[in-house]
Coordinates of C-alpha atoms in Angstrom, one line a residue:
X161 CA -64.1 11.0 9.1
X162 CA -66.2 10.3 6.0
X163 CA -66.9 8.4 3.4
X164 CA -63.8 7.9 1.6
X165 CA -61.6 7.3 4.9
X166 CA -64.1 4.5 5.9
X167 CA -63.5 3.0 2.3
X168 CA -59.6 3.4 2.6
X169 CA -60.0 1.6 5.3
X170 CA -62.2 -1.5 4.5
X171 CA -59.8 -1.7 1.5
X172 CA -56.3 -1.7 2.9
X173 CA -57.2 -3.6 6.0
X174 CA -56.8 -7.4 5.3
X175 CA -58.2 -9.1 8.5
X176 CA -59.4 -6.8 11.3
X177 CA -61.9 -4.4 10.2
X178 CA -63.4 -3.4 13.8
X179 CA -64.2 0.2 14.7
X180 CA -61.7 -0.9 17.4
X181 CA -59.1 -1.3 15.4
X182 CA -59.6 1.7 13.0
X183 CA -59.7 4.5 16.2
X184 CA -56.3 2.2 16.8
X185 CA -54.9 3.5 13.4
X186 CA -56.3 7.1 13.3
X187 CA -55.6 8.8 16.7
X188 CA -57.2 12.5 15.9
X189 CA -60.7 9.6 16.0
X190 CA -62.4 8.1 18.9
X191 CA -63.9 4.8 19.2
X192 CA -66.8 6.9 19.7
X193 CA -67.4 9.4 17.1
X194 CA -66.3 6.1 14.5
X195 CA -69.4 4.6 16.0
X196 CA -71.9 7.4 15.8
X197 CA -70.5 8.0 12.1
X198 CA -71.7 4.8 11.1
X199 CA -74.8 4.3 13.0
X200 CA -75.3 8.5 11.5
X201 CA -74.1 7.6 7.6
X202 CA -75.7 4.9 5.3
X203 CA -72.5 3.4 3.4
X204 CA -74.0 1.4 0.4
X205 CA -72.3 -1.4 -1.1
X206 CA -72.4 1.1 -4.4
X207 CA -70.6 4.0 -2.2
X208 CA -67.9 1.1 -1.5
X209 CA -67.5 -0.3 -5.1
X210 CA -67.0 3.1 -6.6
X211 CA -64.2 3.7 -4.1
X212 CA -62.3 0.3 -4.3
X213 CA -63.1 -0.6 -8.1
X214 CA -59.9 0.5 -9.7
X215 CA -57.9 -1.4 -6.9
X216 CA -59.0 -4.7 -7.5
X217 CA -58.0 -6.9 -10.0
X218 CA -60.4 -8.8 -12.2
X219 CA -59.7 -12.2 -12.9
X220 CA -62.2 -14.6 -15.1
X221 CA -61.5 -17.3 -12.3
X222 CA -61.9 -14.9 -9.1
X223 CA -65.0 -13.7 -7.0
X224 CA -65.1 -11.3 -4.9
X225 CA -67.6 -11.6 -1.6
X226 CA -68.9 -8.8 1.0
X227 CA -70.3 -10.8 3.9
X228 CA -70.9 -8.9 7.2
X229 CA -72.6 -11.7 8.8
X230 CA -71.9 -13.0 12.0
X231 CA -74.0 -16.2 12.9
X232 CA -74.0 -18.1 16.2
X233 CA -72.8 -21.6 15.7
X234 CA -73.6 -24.0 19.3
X235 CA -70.1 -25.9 18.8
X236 CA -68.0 -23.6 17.5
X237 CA -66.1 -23.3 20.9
X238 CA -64.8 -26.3 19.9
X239 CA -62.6 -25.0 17.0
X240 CA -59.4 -24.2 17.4
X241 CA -59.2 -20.6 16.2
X242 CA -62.6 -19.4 16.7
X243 CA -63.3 -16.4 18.6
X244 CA -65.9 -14.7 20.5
X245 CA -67.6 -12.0 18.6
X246 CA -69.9 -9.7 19.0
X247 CA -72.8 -9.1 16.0

């Protein structure tokens, strides 16, 4: 695993971007060595851009957001499609 593969991946998956989900979809790669890859390897929003940039589209009327954040929220449970998630 590297770089470029953890790119790929942020890029062509649409909704589930767990380290769960990507050992799911490469089977040579534990859940385990994808976690010590990423706590090992600093990915910097500039490693990603230079590796998605000629995928994406622009557009005068689009944005485009990285938000990693996960934030508690007390009533949340409430909501129909929420989750649990771990940050």
């Amino acid at each position: 695993m590297d770089k470029l593969d953890y790119c790929q991946y942020l890029l062509s998956s649409q909704n589930n971007y767990t380290i769960t989900n990507l050992a799911e979809n490469l089977p040579k790669i534990s859940h385990a060595q994808i976690n010590r890859y990423l706590k090992n390897e600093k990915i910097t929003p500039k490693t990603l851009w230079l590796n998605v940039k000629e995928y994406i589209e622009v557009d005068k009327n689009g944005y485009l957001v990285f938000d990693d954040t996960v934030l508690d929220k007390n009533h949340s449970h409430k909501i129909e499609l929420v989750r649990k998630q771990d940050s």
